[in-house]
Coordinates of C-alpha atoms in Angstrom, one line a residue:
X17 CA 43.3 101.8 96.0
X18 CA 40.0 100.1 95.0
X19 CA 39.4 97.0 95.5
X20 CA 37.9 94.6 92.5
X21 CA 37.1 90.5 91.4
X22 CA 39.2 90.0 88.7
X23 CA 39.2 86.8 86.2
X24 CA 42.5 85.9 84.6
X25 CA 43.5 82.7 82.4
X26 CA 47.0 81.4 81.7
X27 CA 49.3 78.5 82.0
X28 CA 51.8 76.7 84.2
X29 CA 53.9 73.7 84.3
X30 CA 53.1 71.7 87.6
X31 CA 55.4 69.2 88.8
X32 CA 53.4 66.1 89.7
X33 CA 54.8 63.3 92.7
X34 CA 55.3 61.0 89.9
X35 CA 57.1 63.6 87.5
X36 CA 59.7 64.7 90.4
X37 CA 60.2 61.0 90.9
X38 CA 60.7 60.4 87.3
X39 CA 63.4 63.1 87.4
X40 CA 64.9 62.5 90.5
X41 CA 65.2 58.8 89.1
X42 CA 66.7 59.9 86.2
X43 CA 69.9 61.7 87.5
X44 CA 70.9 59.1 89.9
X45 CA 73.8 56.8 89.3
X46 CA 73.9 53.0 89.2
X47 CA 75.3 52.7 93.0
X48 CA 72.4 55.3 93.8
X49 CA 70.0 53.7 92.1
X50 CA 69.9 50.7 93.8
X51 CA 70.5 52.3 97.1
X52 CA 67.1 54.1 96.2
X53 CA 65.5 50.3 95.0
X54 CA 66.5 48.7 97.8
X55 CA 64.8 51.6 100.0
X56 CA 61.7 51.6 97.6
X57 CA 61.8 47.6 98.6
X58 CA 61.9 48.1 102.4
X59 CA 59.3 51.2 102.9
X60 CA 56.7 49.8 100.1
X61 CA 54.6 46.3 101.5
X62 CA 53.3 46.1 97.6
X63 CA 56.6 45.9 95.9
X64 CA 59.0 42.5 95.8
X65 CA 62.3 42.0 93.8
X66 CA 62.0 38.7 91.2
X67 CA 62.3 37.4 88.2
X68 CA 59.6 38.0 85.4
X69 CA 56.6 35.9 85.6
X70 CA 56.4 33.2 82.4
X71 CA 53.3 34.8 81.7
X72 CA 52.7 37.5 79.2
X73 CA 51.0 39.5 81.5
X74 CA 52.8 42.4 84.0
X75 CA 52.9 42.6 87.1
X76 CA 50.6 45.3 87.4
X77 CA 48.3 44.0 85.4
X78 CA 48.4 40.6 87.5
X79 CA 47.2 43.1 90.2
X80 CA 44.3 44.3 88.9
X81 CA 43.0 41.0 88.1
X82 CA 43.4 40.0 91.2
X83 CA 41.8 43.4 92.2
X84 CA 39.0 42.6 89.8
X85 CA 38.6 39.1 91.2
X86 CA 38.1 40.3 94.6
X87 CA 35.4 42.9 93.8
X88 CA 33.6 39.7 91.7
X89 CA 33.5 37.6 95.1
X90 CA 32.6 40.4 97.0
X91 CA 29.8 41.3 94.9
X92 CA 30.9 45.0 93.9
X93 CA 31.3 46.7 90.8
X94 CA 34.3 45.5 88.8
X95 CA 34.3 49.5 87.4
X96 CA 37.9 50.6 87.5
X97 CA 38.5 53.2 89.9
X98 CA 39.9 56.8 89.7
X99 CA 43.4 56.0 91.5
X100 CA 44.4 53.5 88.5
X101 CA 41.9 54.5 86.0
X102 CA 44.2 55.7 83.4
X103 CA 47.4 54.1 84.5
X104 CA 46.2 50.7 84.5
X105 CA 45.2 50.9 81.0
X106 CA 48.7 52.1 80.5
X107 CA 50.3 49.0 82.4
X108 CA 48.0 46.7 80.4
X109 CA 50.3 47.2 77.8
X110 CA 53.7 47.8 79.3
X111 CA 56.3 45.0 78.7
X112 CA 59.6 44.3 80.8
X113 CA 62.0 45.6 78.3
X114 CA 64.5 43.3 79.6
X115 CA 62.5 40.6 79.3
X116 CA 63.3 40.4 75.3
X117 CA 67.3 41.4 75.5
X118 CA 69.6 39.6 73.6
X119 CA 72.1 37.7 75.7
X120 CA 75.6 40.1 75.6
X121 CA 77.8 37.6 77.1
X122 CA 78.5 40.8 79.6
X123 CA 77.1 40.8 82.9
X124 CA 74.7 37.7 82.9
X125 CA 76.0 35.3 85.5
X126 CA 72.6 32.8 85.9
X127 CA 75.0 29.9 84.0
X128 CA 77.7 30.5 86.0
X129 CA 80.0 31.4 82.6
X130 CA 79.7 35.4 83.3
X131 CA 81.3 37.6 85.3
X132 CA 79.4 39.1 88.0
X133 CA 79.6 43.2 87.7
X134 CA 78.4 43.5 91.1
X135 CA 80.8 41.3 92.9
X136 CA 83.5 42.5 94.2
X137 CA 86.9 40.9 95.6
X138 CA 87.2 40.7 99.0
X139 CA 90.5 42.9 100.4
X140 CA 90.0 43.4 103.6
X141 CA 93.4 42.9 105.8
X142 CA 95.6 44.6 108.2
X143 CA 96.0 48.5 107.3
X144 CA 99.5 49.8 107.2
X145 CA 99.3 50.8 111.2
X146 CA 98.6 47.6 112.5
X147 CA 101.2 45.9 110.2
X148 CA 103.9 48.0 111.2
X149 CA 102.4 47.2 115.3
X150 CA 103.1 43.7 114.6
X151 CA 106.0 43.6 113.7
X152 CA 106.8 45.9 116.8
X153 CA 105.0 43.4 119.3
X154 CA 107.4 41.1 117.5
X155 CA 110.5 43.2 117.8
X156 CA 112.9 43.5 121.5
X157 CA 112.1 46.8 122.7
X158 CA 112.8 48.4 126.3
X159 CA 109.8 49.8 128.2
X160 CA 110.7 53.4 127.0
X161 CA 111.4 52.6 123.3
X162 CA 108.8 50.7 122.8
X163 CA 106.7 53.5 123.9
X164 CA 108.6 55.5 121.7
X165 CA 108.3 53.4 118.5
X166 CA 104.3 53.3 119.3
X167 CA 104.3 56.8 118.7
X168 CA 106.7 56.8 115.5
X169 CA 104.3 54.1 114.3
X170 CA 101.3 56.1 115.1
X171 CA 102.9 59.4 113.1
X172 CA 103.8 57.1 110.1
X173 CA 101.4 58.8 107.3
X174 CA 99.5 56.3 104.7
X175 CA 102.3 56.8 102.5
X176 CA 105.0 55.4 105.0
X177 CA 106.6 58.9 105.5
X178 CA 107.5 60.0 109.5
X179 CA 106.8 63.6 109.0
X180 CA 107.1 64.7 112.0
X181 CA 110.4 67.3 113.2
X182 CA 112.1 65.8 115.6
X183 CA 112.2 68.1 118.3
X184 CA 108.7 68.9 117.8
X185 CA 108.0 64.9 118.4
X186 CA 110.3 64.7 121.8
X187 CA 108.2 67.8 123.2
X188 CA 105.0 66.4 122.6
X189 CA 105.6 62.8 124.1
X190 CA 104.4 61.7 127.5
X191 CA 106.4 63.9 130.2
X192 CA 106.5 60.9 131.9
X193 CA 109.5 59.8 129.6
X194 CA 112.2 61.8 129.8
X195 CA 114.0 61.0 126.3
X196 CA 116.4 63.0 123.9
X197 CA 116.1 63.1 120.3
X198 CA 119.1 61.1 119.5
X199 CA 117.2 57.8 121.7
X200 CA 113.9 59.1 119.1
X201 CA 116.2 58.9 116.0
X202 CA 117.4 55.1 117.5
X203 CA 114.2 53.7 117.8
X204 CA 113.3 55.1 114.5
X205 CA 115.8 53.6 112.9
X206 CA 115.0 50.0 114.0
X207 CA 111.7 50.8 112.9
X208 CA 112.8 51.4 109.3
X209 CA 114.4 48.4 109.0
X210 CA 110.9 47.0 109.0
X211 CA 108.7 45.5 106.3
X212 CA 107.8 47.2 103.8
X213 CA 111.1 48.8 103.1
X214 CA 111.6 52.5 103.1
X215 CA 109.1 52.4 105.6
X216 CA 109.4 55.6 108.4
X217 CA 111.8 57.5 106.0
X218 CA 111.5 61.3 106.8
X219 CA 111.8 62.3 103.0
X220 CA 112.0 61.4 99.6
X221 CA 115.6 61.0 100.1
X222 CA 116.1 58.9 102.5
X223 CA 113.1 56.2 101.5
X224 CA 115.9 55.7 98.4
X225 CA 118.3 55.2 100.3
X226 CA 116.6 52.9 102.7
X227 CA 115.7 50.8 100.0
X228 CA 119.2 51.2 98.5
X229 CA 120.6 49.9 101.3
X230 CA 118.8 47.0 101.0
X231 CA 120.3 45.9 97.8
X232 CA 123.6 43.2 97.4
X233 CA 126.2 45.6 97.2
X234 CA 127.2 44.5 93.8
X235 CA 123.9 45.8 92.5
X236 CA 124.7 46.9 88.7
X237 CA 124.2 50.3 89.6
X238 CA 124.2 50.2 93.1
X239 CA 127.4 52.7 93.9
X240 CA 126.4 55.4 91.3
X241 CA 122.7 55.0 92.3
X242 CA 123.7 55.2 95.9
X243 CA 125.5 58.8 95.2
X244 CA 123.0 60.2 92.9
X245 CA 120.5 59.9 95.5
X246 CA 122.3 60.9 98.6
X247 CA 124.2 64.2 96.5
X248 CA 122.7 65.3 93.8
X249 CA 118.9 64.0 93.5
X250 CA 117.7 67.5 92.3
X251 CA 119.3 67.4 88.9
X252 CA 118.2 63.8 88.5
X253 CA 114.6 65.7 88.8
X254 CA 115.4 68.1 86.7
X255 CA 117.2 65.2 83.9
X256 CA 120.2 67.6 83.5
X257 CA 122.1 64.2 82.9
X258 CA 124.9 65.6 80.8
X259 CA 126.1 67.5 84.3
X260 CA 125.2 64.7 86.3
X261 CA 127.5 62.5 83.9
X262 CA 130.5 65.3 84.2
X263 CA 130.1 65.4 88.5
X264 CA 129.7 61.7 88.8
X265 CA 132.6 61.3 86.0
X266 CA 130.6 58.3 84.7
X267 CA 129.4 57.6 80.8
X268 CA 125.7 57.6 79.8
X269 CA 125.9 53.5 80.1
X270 CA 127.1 53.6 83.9
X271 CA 124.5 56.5 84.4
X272 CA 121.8 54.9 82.8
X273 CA 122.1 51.7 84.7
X274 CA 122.1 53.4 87.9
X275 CA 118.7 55.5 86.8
X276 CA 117.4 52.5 85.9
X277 CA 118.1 50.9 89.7
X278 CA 116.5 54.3 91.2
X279 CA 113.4 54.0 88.8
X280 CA 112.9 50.4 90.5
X281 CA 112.6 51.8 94.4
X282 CA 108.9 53.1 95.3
X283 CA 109.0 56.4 96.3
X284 CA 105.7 55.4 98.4
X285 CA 106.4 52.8 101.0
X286 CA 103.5 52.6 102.7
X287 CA 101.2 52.7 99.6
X288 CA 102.0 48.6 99.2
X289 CA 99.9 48.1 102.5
X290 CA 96.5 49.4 101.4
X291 CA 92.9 48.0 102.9
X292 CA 91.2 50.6 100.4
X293 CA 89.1 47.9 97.9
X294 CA 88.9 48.9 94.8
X295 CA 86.1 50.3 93.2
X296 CA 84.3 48.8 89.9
X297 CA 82.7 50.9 87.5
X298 CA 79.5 49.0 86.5
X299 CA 77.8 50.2 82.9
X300 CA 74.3 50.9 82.6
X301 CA 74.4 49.9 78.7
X302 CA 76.3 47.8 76.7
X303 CA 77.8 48.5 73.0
X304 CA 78.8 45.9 70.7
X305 CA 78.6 45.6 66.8
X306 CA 76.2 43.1 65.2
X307 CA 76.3 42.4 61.5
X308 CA 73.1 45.0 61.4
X309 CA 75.8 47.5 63.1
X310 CA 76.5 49.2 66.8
X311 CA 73.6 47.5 69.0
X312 CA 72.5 49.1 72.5
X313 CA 71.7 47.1 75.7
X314 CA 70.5 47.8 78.8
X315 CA 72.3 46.2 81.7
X316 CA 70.0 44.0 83.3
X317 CA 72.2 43.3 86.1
X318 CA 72.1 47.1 87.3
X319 CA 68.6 47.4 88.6
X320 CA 66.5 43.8 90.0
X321 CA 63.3 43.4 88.3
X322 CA 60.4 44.9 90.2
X323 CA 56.7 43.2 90.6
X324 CA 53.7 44.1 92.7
X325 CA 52.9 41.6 95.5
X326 CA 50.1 39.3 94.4
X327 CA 49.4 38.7 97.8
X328 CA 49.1 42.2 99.5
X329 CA 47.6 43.6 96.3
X330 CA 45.0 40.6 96.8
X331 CA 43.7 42.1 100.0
X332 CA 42.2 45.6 99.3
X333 CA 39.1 45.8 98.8
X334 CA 37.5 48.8 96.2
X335 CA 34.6 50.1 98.7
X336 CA 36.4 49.1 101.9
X337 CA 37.7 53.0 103.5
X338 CA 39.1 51.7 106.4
X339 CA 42.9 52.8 107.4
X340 CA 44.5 49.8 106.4
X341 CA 42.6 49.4 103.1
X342 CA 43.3 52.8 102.1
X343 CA 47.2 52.1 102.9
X344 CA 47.1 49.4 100.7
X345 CA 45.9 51.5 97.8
X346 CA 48.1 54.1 98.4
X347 CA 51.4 51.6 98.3
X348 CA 49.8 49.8 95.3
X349 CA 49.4 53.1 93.8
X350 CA 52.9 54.4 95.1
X351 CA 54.1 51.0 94.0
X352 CA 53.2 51.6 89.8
X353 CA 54.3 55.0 90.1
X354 CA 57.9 53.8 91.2
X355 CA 57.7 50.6 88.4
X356 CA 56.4 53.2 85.7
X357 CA 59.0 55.7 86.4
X358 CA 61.7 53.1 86.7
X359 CA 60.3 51.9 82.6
X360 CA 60.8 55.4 81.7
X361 CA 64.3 55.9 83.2
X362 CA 65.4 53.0 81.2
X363 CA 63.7 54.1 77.6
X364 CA 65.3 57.3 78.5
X365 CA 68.9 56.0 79.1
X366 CA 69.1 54.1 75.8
X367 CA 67.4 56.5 73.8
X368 CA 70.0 58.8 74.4
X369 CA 72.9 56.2 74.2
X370 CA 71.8 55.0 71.1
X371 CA 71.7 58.2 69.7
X372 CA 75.0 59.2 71.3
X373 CA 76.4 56.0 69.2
X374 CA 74.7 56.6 66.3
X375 CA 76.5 59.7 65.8
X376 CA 79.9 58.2 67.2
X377 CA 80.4 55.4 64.9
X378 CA 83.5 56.7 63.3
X379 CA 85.2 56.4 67.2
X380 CA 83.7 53.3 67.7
X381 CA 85.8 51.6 64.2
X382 CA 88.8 54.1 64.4
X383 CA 89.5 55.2 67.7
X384 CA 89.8 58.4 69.5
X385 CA 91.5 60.0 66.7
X386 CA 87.8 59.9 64.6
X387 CA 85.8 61.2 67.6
X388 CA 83.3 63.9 66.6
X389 CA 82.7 67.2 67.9
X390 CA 79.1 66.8 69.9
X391 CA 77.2 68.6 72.6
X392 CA 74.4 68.0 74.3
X393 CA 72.2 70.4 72.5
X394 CA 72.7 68.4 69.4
X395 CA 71.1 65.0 71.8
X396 CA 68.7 66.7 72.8
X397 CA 67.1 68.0 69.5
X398 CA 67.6 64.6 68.0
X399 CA 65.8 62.6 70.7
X400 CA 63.3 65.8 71.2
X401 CA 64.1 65.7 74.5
X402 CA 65.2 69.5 76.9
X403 CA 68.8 69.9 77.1
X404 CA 68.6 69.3 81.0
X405 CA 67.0 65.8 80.8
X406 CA 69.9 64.4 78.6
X407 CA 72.3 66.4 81.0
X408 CA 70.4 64.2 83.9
X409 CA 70.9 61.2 81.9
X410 CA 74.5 61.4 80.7
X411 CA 75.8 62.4 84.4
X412 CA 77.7 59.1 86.0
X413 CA 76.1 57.1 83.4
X414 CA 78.5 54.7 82.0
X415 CA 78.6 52.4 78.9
X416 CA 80.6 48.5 78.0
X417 CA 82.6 49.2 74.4
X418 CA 85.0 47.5 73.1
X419 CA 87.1 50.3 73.4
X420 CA 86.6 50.5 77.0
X421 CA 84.3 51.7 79.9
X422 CA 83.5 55.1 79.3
X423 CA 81.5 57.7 80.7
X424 CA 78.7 59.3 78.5
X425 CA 80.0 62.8 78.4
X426 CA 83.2 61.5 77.5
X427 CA 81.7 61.5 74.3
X428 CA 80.7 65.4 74.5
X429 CA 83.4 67.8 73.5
X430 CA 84.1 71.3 72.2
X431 CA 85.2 72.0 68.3
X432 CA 88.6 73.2 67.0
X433 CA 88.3 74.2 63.5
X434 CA 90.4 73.0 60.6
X435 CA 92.0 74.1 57.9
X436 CA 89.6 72.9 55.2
X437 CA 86.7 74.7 56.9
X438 CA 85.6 71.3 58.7
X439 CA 85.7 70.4 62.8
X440 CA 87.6 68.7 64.9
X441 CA 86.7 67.4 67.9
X442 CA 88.9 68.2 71.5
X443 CA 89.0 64.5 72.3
X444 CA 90.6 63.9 69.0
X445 CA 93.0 66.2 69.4
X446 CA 94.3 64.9 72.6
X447 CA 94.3 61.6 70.8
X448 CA 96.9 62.8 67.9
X449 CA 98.6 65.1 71.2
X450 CA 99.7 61.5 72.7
X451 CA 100.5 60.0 69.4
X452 CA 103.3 62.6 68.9
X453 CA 104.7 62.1 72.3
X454 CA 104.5 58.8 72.0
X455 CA 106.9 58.5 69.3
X456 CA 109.0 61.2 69.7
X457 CA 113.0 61.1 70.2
X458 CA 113.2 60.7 74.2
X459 CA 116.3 62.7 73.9
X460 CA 114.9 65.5 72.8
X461 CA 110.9 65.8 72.9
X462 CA 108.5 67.5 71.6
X463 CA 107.6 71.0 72.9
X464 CA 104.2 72.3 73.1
X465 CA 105.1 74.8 70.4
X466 CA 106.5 72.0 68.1
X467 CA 102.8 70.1 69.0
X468 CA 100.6 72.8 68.1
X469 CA 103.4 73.0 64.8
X470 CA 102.7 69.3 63.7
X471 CA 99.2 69.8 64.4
X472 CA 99.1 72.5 62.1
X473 CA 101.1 70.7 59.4
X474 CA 97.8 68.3 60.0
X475 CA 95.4 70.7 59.1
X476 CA 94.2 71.4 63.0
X477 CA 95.4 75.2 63.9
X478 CA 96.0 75.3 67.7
X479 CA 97.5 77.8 69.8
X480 CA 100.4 76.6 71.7
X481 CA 98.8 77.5 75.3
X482 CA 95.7 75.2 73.6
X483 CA 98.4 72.1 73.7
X484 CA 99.7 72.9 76.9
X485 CA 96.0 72.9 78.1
X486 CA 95.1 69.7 76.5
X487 CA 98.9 67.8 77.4
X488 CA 98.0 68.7 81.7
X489 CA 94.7 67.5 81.2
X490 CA 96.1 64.0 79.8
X491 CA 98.9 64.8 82.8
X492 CA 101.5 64.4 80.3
X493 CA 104.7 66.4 82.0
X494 CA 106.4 69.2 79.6
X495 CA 109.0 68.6 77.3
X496 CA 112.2 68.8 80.1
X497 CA 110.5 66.2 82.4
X498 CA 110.0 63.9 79.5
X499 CA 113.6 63.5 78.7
X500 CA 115.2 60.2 79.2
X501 CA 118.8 58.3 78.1
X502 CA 117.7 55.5 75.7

């Protein structure tokens, strides 16, 4: 093959620092954010958390006049150099766009009035283990039960359940204590008589009757309660109430006061001692209606306001190439990129939310059952944005409505099509789904093929495995599990 020089033009994207920063900004969530601030904060000498400067100026442009400044004393061109030649200009004119936000009445705390997003209630305590330990360091126990109820205790599961066989348990204890599993089934007995109640039950069954037990034994209920858990709990799962009524020989009344007493034991003991804190969902914009119509906001409580450090940014000097000058003007520089990119993650985010409420006004007045059919495509073209950048932004991005906290792409769904030619969106069917149930006869509900049949009275034409689809996904049980005595 012979060699040869060849010339050859064309193009190519090229993903600059600042553009992978931009985007990696972009697709991070509010709790991921400010992990990435606060790192930005600790590895950066030129940027400092604070609150805006009363000037109109920005922070970046208070560092180049300070930059400027210093080359003046020092007697050296005040020419702007190549590192924030274009950029500066930009940041001339770059404002803190939360500088001129509207007070919500969500989020802001400075007067002491709001509620603080970010704080959350302290719930730390004993976990369910070392509850259940004190009361056994409380309790009079022999040498050998008591090492016997430690390891009950320590076999209790989160949800109070001892799950462990019993003969399994007895062969795995110390061989140093010889016990049988009658002395086991002893010491767990004491132990279930501790607090919370039901606590170290070995099934569903006997957590019931635990708590049964429990109960005055002139409990409305408590006899017929008593025997429907202990003989015949499986059709009480399966409602089959009119057998349940002809074993127990009891009316509906009787029956129906005892389902009631069963529907008031907690079938999960050990959930009631939880150190698990909750976790708050904290919106990155809020929606509310103004006599103009549906406003935006950003949440200026989700990201700190960022500024260059007058100080440090002070100290370089522009023909000065020592080490630590040149480390200065990389962190300044690294510093603007991080601001910059920071501005455009926020146009970004409401950009796309207003436009995601502009087209979901009719939710917004009416409620889910107005929702429009919407995908991301259709965002994307009207903010002229790619397809993958509004995927970025909508992805654990959250929003205030009065209607709720909701996620962006709760707002994205697929199309069923009506009988008028028209769409309906998949959210809005769901909506008119748990409208149905909701006001059907609970002694005879609604099957999916009756749904998808009042649906189609509606206009909507659904298949019946459509509404079975759409009824797990709200985790609405089938039509035999939704039976009830009224």
């Amino acid at each position: 093959m012979k060699q040869s020089l060849q010339l050859k033009l064309g193009q190519r994207l090229t993903m600059t620092p600042q553009l992978q920063q931009a985007i990696r900004l972009l697709q991070l969530s509010t709790i991921e954010l400010q992990q990435e601030i606060q790192t930005a904060l600790e590895a950066n000498m030129m940027l400092e958390a604070g609150e805006p400067t009363s000037e109109d100026e920005t922070p970046e442009a208070s560092a180049n006049e300070l930059d400027n400044r210093e080359s003046e004393t020092s007697g050296e061109t005040s020419d702007t150099p190549e590192y924030e030649s274009a950029e500066a200009a930009d940041d001339e004119t770059w404002s803190d766009p939360w500088r001129e936000t509207e007070d919500t009445g969500y989020g802001n705390n400075s007067s002491g009035d709001g509620w603080d997003f970010n704080q959350t209630p302290d719930n730390s305590g004993d976990d369910l283990h070392e509850y259940l330990m004190w009361q056994l360091e409380l309790s009079h126990f022999s040498e050998t039960d008591h090492a016997i109820a430690v390891a009950i205790v320590d076999a209790i599961n989160d949800d109070g359940y001892f799950s462990e066989d019993l003969d399994e348990f007895v062969a795995d204890m110390d061989n140093s204590l010889e016990v049988d599993p009658d002395e086991v089934l002893a010491v767990l007995h004491r132990i279930q008589r501790f607090d919370p109640i039901g606590i170290g039950a070995r099934d569903l069954q006997e957590a019931l009757s635990i708590q049964l037990r429990s109960l005055p034994q002139d409990t409305p209920g408590h006899e017929i309660a008593t025997a429907l858990v202990t003989n015949h709990l499986d059709l009480l799962a399966a409602r089959d109430f009119n057998t349940l009524m002809r074993k127990l020989k009891v009316d509906e009344d009787e029956l129906k006061t005892a389902i009631q007493l069963i529907q008031q034991m907690n079938p999960r003991p050990g959930a009631q001692i939880s150190t698990k804190t909750a976790e708050y969902v904290v919106p990155d914009v809020y929606v509310r209606k103004t006599p103009k119509g549906w406003k935006v906001d950003l949440n200026p409580d989700v990201t700190p306001h960022l500024r260059i450090n007058r100080l440090y940014a002070s100290l370089i000097r522009r023909s000065d190439s020592s080490r630590d000058n040149e480390t200065l003007k990389q962190h300044l520089q690294e510093a603007r990129w991080f601001i910059k990119s920071l501005h455009s993650r926020n146009e970004t985010l409401l950009k796309v939310a207003s436009c995601i409420v502009e087209r979901q006004q009719a939710f917004f007045e009416h409620g889910e059952e107005a929702m429009q059919p919407m995908v991301l495509r259709e965002i994307a073209e009207s903010v002229e944005m790619h397809e993958s950048t509004v995927s970025r932004v909508t992805n654990q991005k959250f929003m205030h409505t009065p209607r709720g906290i909701l996620e962006f792409k709760y707002f994205f769904s697929s199309h069923v099509s009506t009988a008028d030619g028209g769409e309906c969106s998949a959210t809005a069917i769901q909506a008119m789904i748990r409208k149905l149930i909701a006001a059907e006869n609970p002694r005879k509900p609604l099957s999916d093929n009756k749904l998808a049949q009042e649906l189609m009275n509606d206009g909507i034409h659904v298949a019946r495995r459509t509404v079975a689809k759409y009824r797990e996904a709200m985790s609405i049980p089938p039509s035999n599990e939704r039976k009830q005595l009224v």
